[in-house]
mmCIF file of C-alpha atoms in Angstrom:
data_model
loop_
_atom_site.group_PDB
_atom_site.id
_atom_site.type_symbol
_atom_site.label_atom_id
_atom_site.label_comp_id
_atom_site.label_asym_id
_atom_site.label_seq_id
_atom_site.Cartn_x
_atom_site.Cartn_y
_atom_site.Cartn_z
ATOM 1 C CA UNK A 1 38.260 140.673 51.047
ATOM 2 C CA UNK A 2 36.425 142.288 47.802
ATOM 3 C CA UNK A 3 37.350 144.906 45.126
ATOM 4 C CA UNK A 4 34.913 146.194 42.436
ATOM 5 C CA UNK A 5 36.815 146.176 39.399
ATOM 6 C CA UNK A 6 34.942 147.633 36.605
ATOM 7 C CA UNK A 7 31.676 146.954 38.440
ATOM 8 C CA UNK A 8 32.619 142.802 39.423
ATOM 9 C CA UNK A 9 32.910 141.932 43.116
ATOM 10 C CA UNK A 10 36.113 140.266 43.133
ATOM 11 C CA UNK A 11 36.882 138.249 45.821
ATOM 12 C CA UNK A 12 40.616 138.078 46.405
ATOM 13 C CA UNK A 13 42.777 136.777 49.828
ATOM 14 C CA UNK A 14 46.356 137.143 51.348
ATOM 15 C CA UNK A 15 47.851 134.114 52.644
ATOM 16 C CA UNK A 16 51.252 136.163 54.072
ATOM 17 C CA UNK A 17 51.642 140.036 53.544
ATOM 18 C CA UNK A 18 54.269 142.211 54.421
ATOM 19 C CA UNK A 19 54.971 145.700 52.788
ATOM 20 C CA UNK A 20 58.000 145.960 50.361
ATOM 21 C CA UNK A 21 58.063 141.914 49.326
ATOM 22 C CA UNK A 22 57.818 140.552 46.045
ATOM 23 C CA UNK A 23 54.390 138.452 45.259
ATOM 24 C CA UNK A 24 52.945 135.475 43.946
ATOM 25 C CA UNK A 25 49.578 135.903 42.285
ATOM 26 C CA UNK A 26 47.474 132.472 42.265
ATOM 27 C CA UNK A 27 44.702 131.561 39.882
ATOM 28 C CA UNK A 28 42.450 128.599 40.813
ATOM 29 C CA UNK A 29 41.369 126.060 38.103
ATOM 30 C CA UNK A 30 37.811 125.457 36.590
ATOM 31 C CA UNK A 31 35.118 124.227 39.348
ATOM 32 C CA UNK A 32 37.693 125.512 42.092
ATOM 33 C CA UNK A 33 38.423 128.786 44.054
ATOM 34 C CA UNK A 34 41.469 130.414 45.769
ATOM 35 C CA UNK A 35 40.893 128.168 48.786
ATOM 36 C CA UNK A 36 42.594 125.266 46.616
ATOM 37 C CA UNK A 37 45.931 126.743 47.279
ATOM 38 C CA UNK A 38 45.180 127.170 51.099
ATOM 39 C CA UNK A 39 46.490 123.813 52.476
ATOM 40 C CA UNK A 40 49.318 124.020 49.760
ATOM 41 C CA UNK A 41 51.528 127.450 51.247
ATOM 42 C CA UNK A 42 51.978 126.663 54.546
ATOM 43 C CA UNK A 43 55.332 127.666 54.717
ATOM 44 C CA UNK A 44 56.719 130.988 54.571
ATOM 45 C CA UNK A 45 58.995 132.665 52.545
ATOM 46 C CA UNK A 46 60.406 135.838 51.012
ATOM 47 C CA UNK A 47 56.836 136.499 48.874
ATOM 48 C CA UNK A 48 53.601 137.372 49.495
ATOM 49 C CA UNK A 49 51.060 134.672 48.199
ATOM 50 C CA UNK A 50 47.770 136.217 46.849
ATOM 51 C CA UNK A 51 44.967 134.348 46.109
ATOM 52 C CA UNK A 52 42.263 135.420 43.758
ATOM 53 C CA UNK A 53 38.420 133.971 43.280
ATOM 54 C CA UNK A 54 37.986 134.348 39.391
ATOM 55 C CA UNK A 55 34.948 135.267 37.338
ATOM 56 C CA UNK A 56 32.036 133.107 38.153
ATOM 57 C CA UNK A 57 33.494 131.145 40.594
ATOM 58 C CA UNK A 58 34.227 130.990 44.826
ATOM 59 C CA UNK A 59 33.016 134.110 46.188
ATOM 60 C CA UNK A 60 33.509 136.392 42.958
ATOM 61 C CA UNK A 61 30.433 137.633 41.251
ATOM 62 C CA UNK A 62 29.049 135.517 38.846
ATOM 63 C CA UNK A 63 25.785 137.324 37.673
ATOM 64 C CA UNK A 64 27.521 139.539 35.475
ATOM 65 C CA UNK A 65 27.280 140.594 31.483
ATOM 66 C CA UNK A 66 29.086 136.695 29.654
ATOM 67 C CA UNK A 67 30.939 139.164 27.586
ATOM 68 C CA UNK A 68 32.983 139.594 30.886
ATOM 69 C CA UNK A 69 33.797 135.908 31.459
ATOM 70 C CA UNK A 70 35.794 136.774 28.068
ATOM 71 C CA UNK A 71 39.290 135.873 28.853
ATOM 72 C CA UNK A 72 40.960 139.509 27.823
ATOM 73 C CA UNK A 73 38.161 141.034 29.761
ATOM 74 C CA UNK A 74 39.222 139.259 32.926
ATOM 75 C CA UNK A 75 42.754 139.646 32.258
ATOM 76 C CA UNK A 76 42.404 143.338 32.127
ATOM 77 C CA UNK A 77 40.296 143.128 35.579
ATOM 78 C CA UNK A 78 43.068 141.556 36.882
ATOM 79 C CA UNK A 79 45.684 144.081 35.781
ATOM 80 C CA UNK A 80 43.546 146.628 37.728
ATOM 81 C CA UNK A 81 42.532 144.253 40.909
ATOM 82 C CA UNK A 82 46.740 144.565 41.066
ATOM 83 C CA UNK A 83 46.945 147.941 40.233
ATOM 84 C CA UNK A 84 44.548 148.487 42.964
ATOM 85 C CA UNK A 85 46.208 146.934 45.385
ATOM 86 C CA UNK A 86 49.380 148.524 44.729
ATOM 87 C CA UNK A 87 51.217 145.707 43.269
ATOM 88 C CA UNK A 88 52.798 147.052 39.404
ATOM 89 C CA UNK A 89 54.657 143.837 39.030
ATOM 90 C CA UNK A 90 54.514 139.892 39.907
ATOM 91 C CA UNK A 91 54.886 136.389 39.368
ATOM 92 C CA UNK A 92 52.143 134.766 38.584
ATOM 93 C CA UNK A 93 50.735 131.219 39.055
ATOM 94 C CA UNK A 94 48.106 129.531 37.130
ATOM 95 C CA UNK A 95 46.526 125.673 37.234
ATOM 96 C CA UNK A 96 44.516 124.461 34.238
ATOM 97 C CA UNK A 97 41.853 126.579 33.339
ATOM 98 C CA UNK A 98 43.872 129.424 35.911
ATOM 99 C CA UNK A 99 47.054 128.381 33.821
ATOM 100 C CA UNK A 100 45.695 129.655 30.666
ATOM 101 C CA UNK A 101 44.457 132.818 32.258
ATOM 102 C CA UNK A 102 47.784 133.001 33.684
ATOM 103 C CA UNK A 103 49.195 132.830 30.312
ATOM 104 C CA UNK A 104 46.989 134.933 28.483
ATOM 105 C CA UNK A 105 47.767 137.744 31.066
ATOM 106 C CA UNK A 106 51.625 137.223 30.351
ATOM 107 C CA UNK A 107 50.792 138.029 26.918
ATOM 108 C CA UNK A 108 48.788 140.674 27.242
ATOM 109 C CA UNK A 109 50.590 142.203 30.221
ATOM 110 C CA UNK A 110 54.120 141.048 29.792
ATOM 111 C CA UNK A 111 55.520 144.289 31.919
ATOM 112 C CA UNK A 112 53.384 143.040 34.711
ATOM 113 C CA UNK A 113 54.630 139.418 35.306
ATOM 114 C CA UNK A 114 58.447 138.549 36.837
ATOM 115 C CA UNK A 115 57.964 134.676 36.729
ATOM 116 C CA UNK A 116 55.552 132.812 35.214
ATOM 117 C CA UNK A 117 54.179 128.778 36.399
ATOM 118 C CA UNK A 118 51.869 127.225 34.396
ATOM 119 C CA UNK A 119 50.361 123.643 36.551
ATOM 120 C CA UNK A 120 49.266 121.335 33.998
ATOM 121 C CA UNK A 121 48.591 124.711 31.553
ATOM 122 C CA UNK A 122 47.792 124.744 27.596
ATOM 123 C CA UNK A 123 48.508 127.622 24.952
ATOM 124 C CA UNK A 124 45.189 126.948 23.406
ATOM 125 C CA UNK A 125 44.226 124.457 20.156
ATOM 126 C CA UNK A 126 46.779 125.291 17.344
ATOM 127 C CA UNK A 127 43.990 124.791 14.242
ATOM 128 C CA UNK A 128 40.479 126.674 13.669
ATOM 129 C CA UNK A 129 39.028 123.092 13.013
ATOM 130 C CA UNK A 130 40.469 122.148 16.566
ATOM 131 C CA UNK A 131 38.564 125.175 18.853
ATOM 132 C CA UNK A 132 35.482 125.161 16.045
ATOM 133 C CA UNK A 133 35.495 121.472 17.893
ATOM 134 C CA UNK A 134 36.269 122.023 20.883
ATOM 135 C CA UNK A 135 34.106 125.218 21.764
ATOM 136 C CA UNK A 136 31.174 122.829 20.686
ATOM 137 C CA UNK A 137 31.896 120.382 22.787
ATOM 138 C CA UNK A 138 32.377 123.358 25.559
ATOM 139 C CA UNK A 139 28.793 124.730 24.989
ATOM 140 C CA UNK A 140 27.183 121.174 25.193
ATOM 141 C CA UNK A 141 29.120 120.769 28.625
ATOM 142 C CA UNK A 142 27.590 124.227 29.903
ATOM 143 C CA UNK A 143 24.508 123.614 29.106
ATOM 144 C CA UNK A 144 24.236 120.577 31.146
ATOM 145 C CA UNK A 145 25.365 122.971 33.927
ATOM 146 C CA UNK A 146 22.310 124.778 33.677
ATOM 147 C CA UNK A 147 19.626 121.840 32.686
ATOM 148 C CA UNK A 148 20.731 119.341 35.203
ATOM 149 C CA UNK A 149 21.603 119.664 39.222
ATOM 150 C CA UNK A 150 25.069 120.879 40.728
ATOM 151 C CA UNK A 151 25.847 117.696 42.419
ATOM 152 C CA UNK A 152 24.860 115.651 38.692
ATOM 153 C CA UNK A 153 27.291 117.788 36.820
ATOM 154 C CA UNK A 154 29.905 117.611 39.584
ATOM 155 C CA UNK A 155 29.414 113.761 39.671
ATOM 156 C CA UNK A 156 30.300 113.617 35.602
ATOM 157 C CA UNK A 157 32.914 115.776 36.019
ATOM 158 C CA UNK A 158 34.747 114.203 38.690
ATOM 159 C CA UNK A 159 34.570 111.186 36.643
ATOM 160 C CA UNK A 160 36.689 112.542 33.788
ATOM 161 C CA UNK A 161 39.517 110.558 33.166
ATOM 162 C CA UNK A 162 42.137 113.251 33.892
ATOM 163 C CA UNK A 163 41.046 113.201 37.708
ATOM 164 C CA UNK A 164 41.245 109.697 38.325
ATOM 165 C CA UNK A 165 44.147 109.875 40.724
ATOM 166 C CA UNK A 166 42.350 111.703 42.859
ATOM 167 C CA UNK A 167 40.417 108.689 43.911
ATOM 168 C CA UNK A 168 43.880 107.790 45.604
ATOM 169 C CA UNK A 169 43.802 110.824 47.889
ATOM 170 C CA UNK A 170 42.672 110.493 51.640
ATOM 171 C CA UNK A 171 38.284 110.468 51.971
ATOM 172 C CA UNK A 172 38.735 114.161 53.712
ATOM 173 C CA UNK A 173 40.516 115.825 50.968
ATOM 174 C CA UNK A 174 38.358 113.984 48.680
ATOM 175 C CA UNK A 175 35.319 115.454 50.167
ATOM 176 C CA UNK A 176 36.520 118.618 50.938
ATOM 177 C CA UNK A 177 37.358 119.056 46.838
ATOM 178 C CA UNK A 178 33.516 118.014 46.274
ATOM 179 C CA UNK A 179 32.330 120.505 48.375
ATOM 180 C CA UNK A 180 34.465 123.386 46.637
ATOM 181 C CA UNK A 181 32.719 122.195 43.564
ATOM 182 C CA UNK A 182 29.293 121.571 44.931
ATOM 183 C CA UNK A 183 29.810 125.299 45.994
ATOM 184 C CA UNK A 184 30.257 126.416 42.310
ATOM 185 C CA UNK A 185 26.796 128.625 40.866
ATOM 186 C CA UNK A 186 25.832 126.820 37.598
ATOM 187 C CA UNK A 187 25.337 130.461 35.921
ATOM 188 C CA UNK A 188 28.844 131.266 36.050
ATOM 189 C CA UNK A 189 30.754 127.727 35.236
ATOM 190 C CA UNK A 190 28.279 127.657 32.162
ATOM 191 C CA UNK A 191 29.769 131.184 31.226
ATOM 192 C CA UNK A 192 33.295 130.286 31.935
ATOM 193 C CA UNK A 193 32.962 127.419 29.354
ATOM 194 C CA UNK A 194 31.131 129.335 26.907
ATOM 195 C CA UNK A 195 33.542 131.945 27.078
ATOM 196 C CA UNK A 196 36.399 131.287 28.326
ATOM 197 C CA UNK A 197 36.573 127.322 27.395
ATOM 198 C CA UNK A 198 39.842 125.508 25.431
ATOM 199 C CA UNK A 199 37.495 126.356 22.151
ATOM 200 C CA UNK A 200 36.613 129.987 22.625
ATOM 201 C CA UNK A 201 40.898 130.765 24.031
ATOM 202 C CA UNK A 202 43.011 132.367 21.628
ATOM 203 C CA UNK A 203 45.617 130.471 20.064
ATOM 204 C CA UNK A 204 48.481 131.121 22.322
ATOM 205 C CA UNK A 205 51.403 129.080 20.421
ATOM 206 C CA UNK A 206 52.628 131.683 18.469
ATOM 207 C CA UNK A 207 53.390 134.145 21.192
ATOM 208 C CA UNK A 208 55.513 131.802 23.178
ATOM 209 C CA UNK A 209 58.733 132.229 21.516
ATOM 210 C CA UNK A 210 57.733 136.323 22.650
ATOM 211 C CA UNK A 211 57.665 135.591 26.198
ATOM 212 C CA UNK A 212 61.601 136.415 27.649
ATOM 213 C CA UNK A 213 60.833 136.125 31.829
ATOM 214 C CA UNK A 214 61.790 132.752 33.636
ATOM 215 C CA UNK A 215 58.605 130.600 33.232
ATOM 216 C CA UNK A 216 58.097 126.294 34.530
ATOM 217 C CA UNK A 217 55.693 124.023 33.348
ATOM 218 C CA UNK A 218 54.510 121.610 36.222
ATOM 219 C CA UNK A 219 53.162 118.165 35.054
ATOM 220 C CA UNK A 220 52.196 115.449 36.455
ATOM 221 C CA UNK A 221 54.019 112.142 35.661
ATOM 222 C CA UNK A 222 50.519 110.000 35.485
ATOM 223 C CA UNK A 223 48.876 112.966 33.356
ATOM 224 C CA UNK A 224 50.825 112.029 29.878
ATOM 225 C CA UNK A 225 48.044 114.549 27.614
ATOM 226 C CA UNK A 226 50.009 117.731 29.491
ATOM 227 C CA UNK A 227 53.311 116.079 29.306
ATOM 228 C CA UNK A 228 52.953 116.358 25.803
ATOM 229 C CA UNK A 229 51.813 120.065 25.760
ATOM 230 C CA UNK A 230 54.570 121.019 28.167
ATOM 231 C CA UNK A 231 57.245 119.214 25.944
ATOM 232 C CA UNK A 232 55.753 121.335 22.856
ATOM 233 C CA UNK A 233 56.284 124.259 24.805
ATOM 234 C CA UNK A 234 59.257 123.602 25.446
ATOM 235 C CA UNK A 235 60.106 123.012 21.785
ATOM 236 C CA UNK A 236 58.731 126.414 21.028
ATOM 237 C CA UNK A 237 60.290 128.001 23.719
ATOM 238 C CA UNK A 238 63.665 126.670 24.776
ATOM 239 C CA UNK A 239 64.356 129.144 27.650
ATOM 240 C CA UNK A 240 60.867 127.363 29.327
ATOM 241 C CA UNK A 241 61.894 124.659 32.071
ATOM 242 C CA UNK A 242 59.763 121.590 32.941
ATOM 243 C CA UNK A 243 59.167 120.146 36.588
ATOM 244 C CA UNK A 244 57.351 116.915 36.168
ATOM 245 C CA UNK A 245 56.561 115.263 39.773
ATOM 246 C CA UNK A 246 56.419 111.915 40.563
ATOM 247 C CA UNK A 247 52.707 109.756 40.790
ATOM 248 C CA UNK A 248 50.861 112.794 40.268
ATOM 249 C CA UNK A 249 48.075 113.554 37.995
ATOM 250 C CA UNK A 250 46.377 116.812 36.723
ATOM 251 C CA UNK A 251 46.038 118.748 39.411
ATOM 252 C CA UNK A 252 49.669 118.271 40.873
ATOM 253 C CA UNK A 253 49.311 120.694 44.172
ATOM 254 C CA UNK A 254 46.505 118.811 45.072
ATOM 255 C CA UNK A 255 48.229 115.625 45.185
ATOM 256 C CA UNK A 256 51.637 116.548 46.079
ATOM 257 C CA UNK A 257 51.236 119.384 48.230
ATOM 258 C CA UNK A 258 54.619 119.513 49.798
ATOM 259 C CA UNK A 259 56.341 118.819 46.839
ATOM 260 C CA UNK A 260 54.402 121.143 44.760
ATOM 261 C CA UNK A 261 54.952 124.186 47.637
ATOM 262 C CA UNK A 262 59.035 123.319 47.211
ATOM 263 C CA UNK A 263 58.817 123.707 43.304
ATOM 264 C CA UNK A 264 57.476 126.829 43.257
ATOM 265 C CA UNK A 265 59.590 128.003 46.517
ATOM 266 C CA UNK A 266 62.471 127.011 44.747
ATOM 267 C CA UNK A 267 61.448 128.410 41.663
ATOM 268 C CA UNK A 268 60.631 131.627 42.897
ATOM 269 C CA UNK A 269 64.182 132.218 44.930
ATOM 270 C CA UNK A 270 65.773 131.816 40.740
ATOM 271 C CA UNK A 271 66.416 128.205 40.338
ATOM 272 C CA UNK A 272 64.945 126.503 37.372
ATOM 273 C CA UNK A 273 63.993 123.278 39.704
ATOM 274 C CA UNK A 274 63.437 121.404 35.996
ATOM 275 C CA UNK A 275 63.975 117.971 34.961
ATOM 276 C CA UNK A 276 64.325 119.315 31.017
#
Protein backbone atom coordinates (compact mmCIF):
# COMPACT_ATOMS: atom_id res chain seq x y z
CA UNK A 1 0.00 0.00 0.00
CA UNK A 2 1.14 3.86 -0.53
CA UNK A 3 0.60 7.18 1.36
CA UNK A 4 1.77 10.62 0.06
CA UNK A 5 3.27 12.20 2.91
CA UNK A 6 4.26 15.66 2.18
CA UNK A 7 4.31 14.86 -1.54
CA UNK A 8 6.67 11.21 -1.15
CA UNK A 9 5.00 7.95 -2.20
CA UNK A 10 5.62 5.94 0.74
CA UNK A 11 5.34 2.52 0.45
CA UNK A 12 4.36 0.92 3.74
CA UNK A 13 2.81 -2.96 4.52
CA UNK A 14 0.87 -4.82 7.35
CA UNK A 15 2.08 -8.13 8.20
CA UNK A 16 -1.04 -8.79 10.95
CA UNK A 17 -3.75 -6.02 11.64
CA UNK A 18 -6.47 -5.99 13.87
CA UNK A 19 -8.27 -2.78 15.21
CA UNK A 20 -7.58 -1.77 18.91
CA UNK A 21 -3.87 -3.67 19.19
CA UNK A 22 -0.77 -2.17 20.06
CA UNK A 23 2.01 -1.98 17.05
CA UNK A 24 5.37 -2.57 16.05
CA UNK A 25 6.75 -0.15 13.49
CA UNK A 26 9.80 -1.75 11.41
CA UNK A 27 12.52 0.14 9.62
CA UNK A 28 14.65 -1.79 7.08
CA UNK A 29 18.48 -1.21 6.92
CA UNK A 30 20.58 0.50 4.10
CA UNK A 31 20.36 -1.47 0.57
CA UNK A 32 17.18 -3.32 2.07
CA UNK A 33 13.33 -2.80 2.18
CA UNK A 34 10.42 -3.83 4.49
CA UNK A 35 10.39 -7.25 2.82
CA UNK A 36 13.59 -8.08 5.07
CA UNK A 37 11.39 -8.56 8.02
CA UNK A 38 8.86 -10.76 5.99
CA UNK A 39 10.31 -14.28 6.62
CA UNK A 40 11.25 -13.04 10.23
CA UNK A 41 7.28 -12.51 11.89
CA UNK A 42 5.75 -15.48 11.14
CA UNK A 43 4.21 -15.91 14.25
CA UNK A 44 1.49 -14.06 15.72
CA UNK A 45 1.00 -12.20 18.61
CA UNK A 46 -0.76 -9.47 20.58
CA UNK A 47 0.78 -6.50 18.01
CA UNK A 48 0.38 -5.45 14.79
CA UNK A 49 3.75 -5.55 12.77
CA UNK A 50 4.06 -2.65 10.22
CA UNK A 51 6.51 -2.53 7.79
CA UNK A 52 7.68 0.60 6.11
CA UNK A 53 9.86 1.10 2.63
CA UNK A 54 12.05 4.22 3.59
CA UNK A 55 13.23 7.14 1.50
CA UNK A 56 14.96 6.00 -1.59
CA UNK A 57 14.65 2.59 -1.14
CA UNK A 58 12.02 -0.71 -1.94
CA UNK A 59 9.05 0.69 -3.44
CA UNK A 60 9.20 4.31 -1.77
CA UNK A 61 9.92 7.20 -4.01
CA UNK A 62 13.30 7.93 -4.54
CA UNK A 63 13.30 10.86 -7.13
CA UNK A 64 12.62 13.35 -4.66
CA UNK A 65 14.32 16.92 -3.45
CA UNK A 66 18.05 15.17 -1.26
CA UNK A 67 17.07 17.70 1.29
CA UNK A 68 14.30 15.06 2.06
CA UNK A 69 16.59 12.03 2.50
CA UNK A 70 17.62 14.42 5.58
CA UNK A 71 17.12 12.27 8.55
CA UNK A 72 14.64 14.87 10.60
CA UNK A 73 12.85 15.30 7.35
CA UNK A 74 12.04 11.61 7.18
CA UNK A 75 11.45 11.31 10.73
CA UNK A 76 8.79 13.90 10.58
CA UNK A 77 7.25 11.93 7.39
CA UNK A 78 7.08 9.19 9.48
CA UNK A 79 5.31 10.85 12.40
CA UNK A 80 2.60 11.74 9.81
CA UNK A 81 2.66 8.25 7.67
CA UNK A 82 1.47 7.13 11.56
CA UNK A 83 -0.63 9.84 12.16
CA UNK A 84 -2.24 8.96 8.98
CA UNK A 85 -2.88 5.77 9.64
CA UNK A 86 -4.33 6.35 12.89
CA UNK A 87 -1.65 5.03 15.02
CA UNK A 88 -0.62 8.17 17.90
CA UNK A 89 1.69 5.82 19.66
CA UNK A 90 4.18 2.69 19.08
CA UNK A 91 7.11 0.70 19.50
CA UNK A 92 9.38 0.99 17.15
CA UNK A 93 12.07 -1.23 15.54
CA UNK A 94 15.07 -0.21 13.69
CA UNK A 95 18.27 -2.32 12.04
CA UNK A 96 21.44 -0.41 11.16
CA UNK A 97 20.92 2.36 9.06
CA UNK A 98 16.76 1.80 10.15
CA UNK A 99 18.20 1.69 13.82
CA UNK A 100 19.45 5.13 13.70
CA UNK A 101 16.31 6.41 12.09
CA UNK A 102 14.62 4.56 14.72
CA UNK A 103 16.54 6.43 17.21
CA UNK A 104 16.51 9.71 15.85
CA UNK A 105 12.62 9.49 15.78
CA UNK A 106 12.68 8.54 19.62
CA UNK A 107 14.35 11.73 20.07
CA UNK A 108 12.54 13.79 18.17
CA UNK A 109 9.18 12.16 18.87
CA UNK A 110 9.61 10.70 22.29
CA UNK A 111 5.55 10.89 22.97
CA UNK A 112 5.21 8.72 19.95
CA UNK A 113 7.35 5.60 20.78
CA UNK A 114 6.30 2.86 23.79
CA UNK A 115 9.42 0.57 23.24
CA UNK A 116 12.26 1.13 21.45
CA UNK A 117 14.87 -1.93 19.61
CA UNK A 118 17.76 -0.85 18.09
CA UNK A 119 19.46 -4.26 15.80
CA UNK A 120 23.01 -3.63 15.59
CA UNK A 121 22.08 0.47 15.93
CA UNK A 122 24.65 3.52 16.56
CA UNK A 123 23.95 7.04 18.26
CA UNK A 124 26.08 8.65 15.66
CA UNK A 125 30.17 9.61 15.81
CA UNK A 126 30.76 11.40 19.21
CA UNK A 127 33.61 14.07 17.67
CA UNK A 128 33.23 16.71 14.64
CA UNK A 129 36.66 15.27 13.39
CA UNK A 130 34.90 11.73 13.47
CA UNK A 131 31.57 12.62 10.99
CA UNK A 132 33.93 15.48 9.08
CA UNK A 133 35.60 11.79 8.32
CA UNK A 134 33.18 9.81 8.02
CA UNK A 135 30.64 11.88 5.80
CA UNK A 136 33.72 11.94 3.35
CA UNK A 137 34.14 8.66 3.20
CA UNK A 138 30.07 8.49 2.79
CA UNK A 139 30.10 10.81 -0.32
CA UNK A 140 33.00 8.83 -2.02
CA UNK A 141 30.81 5.59 -1.42
CA UNK A 142 27.70 7.36 -3.18
CA UNK A 143 29.28 8.41 -5.81
CA UNK A 144 30.39 5.09 -6.88
CA UNK A 145 26.62 4.35 -6.71
CA UNK A 146 26.02 6.57 -9.42
CA UNK A 147 29.41 6.14 -11.69
CA UNK A 148 29.54 2.43 -11.62
CA UNK A 149 26.64 -0.45 -12.20
CA UNK A 150 24.09 -1.73 -9.44
CA UNK A 151 25.32 -5.20 -9.41
CA UNK A 152 29.37 -3.61 -9.10
CA UNK A 153 28.40 -1.60 -6.10
CA UNK A 154 26.31 -4.42 -4.62
CA UNK A 155 29.29 -6.83 -5.25
CA UNK A 156 31.72 -4.31 -3.00
CA UNK A 157 29.30 -3.96 -0.62
CA UNK A 158 28.48 -7.39 0.11
CA UNK A 159 32.07 -7.84 0.55
CA UNK A 160 32.37 -5.56 3.58
CA UNK A 161 33.70 -7.22 6.37
CA UNK A 162 30.67 -6.74 8.67
CA UNK A 163 28.58 -9.15 6.31
CA UNK A 164 30.83 -11.91 6.16
CA UNK A 165 28.63 -14.33 8.05
CA UNK A 166 26.29 -14.13 5.68
CA UNK A 167 28.32 -16.27 3.40
CA UNK A 168 27.27 -19.04 6.02
CA UNK A 169 23.57 -18.67 5.26
CA UNK A 170 21.74 -21.21 2.88
CA UNK A 171 22.43 -20.20 -1.35
CA UNK A 172 18.46 -19.17 -1.41
CA UNK A 173 18.52 -16.67 1.28
CA UNK A 174 21.77 -15.62 -0.01
CA UNK A 175 20.34 -14.85 -3.32
CA UNK A 176 17.22 -13.69 -2.36
CA UNK A 177 19.24 -10.75 -0.13
CA UNK A 178 21.15 -9.92 -3.56
CA UNK A 179 18.20 -9.46 -5.32
CA UNK A 180 16.65 -6.98 -2.61
CA UNK A 181 19.80 -5.08 -3.22
CA UNK A 182 20.12 -5.46 -6.92
CA UNK A 183 16.52 -3.95 -6.68
CA UNK A 184 17.85 -0.75 -4.94
CA UNK A 185 17.76 2.69 -7.60
CA UNK A 186 21.34 4.11 -7.42
CA UNK A 187 19.70 7.79 -7.17
CA UNK A 188 18.30 7.21 -3.91
CA UNK A 189 21.11 4.95 -1.96
CA UNK A 190 23.55 7.79 -3.20
CA UNK A 191 21.14 10.30 -1.36
CA UNK A 192 20.68 8.21 1.66
CA UNK A 193 24.52 8.27 2.15
CA UNK A 194 24.94 11.76 1.36
CA UNK A 195 22.36 12.64 3.65
CA UNK A 196 21.52 10.51 5.87
CA UNK A 197 25.07 8.55 6.22
CA UNK A 198 27.01 7.83 9.90
CA UNK A 199 28.85 11.37 8.88
CA UNK A 200 25.97 13.63 8.01
CA UNK A 201 23.65 11.91 11.56
CA UNK A 202 23.49 14.04 14.43
CA UNK A 203 25.37 13.17 17.35
CA UNK A 204 22.91 11.17 19.27
CA UNK A 205 25.04 10.35 22.60
CA UNK A 206 24.02 13.06 24.52
CA UNK A 207 20.31 12.51 24.37
CA UNK A 208 20.44 8.99 25.58
CA UNK A 209 20.49 9.51 29.19
CA UNK A 210 16.88 11.65 28.00
CA UNK A 211 15.27 8.69 26.67
CA UNK A 212 12.95 7.06 29.88
CA UNK A 213 10.75 4.14 27.69
CA UNK A 214 12.02 0.41 27.84
CA UNK A 215 14.55 0.22 24.92
CA UNK A 216 17.13 -3.34 23.84
CA UNK A 217 20.07 -3.28 21.93
CA UNK A 218 20.38 -6.53 19.73
CA UNK A 219 23.99 -7.55 18.76
CA UNK A 220 25.39 -10.02 17.27
CA UNK A 221 28.03 -12.12 19.14
CA UNK A 222 30.48 -12.38 15.85
CA UNK A 223 29.86 -8.48 15.16
CA UNK A 224 32.32 -7.19 18.16
CA UNK A 225 32.36 -3.16 16.44
CA UNK A 226 28.38 -2.99 17.73
CA UNK A 227 29.09 -4.88 20.83
CA UNK A 228 31.11 -2.12 21.73
CA UNK A 229 28.54 0.63 20.81
CA UNK A 230 25.78 -1.24 22.58
CA UNK A 231 27.98 -1.61 25.80
CA UNK A 232 28.57 2.37 25.55
CA UNK A 233 25.03 2.74 25.47
CA UNK A 234 24.54 1.00 28.01
CA UNK A 235 27.07 2.96 30.06
CA UNK A 236 25.22 6.09 29.16
CA UNK A 237 22.04 4.77 29.73
CA UNK A 238 21.73 2.19 32.48
CA UNK A 239 17.93 1.57 32.21
CA UNK A 240 18.96 0.23 28.29
CA UNK A 241 19.12 -3.75 28.20
CA UNK A 242 21.35 -5.74 25.80
CA UNK A 243 20.33 -9.08 23.91
CA UNK A 244 23.41 -10.35 22.25
CA UNK A 245 22.61 -13.74 20.19
CA UNK A 246 24.70 -16.42 19.67
CA UNK A 247 26.96 -16.91 16.04
CA UNK A 248 25.34 -14.05 14.59
CA UNK A 249 26.72 -11.15 12.81
CA UNK A 250 25.36 -7.65 11.77
CA UNK A 251 22.30 -8.20 10.58
CA UNK A 252 21.03 -10.59 13.46
CA UNK A 253 17.23 -11.25 12.05
CA UNK A 254 18.67 -12.29 9.05
CA UNK A 255 20.68 -14.93 10.51
CA UNK A 256 18.74 -15.94 13.42
CA UNK A 257 15.34 -15.51 12.39
CA UNK A 258 13.59 -17.51 15.02
CA UNK A 259 15.60 -16.36 17.64
CA UNK A 260 15.50 -12.83 16.63
CA UNK A 261 11.30 -13.06 16.25
CA UNK A 262 11.40 -14.49 20.19
CA UNK A 263 13.55 -11.42 21.36
CA UNK A 264 11.47 -8.98 20.23
CA UNK A 265 8.14 -11.13 21.11
CA UNK A 266 9.41 -11.35 24.40
CA UNK A 267 10.45 -7.97 24.56
CA UNK A 268 7.40 -6.53 23.48
CA UNK A 269 4.99 -8.60 26.12
CA UNK A 270 7.55 -6.36 29.06
CA UNK A 271 10.42 -8.59 29.67
CA UNK A 272 13.84 -7.18 29.27
CA UNK A 273 15.05 -10.64 27.45
CA UNK A 274 18.88 -9.07 28.16
CA UNK A 275 22.02 -10.72 28.91
CA UNK A 276 23.35 -7.16 30.66
Amino acid sequence: MNAEINGVNYYYEWLSYQKDRATLVCFHGFTGSSQTFVPVFQHKNDHNILLIDLIGHGQTDCYVHPYRYQLESLCRDIALLTETLGISRFSLLGYSMGARAALGFCCLFPNKVQKLILESGSPGLKSPLERAKRQLSDERLAAKTLTSSIEAFVTKWEALPLFNTQNSLPKNVQMVVREERLSQQPFGLACSLWFMGTGAQKNFWPELTHITIPVLLIVGELDTKFQQIADQMKQRQVTFSIKTVSDAGHCVHLEKPQQFEKIVYDFLKGGSNSDN
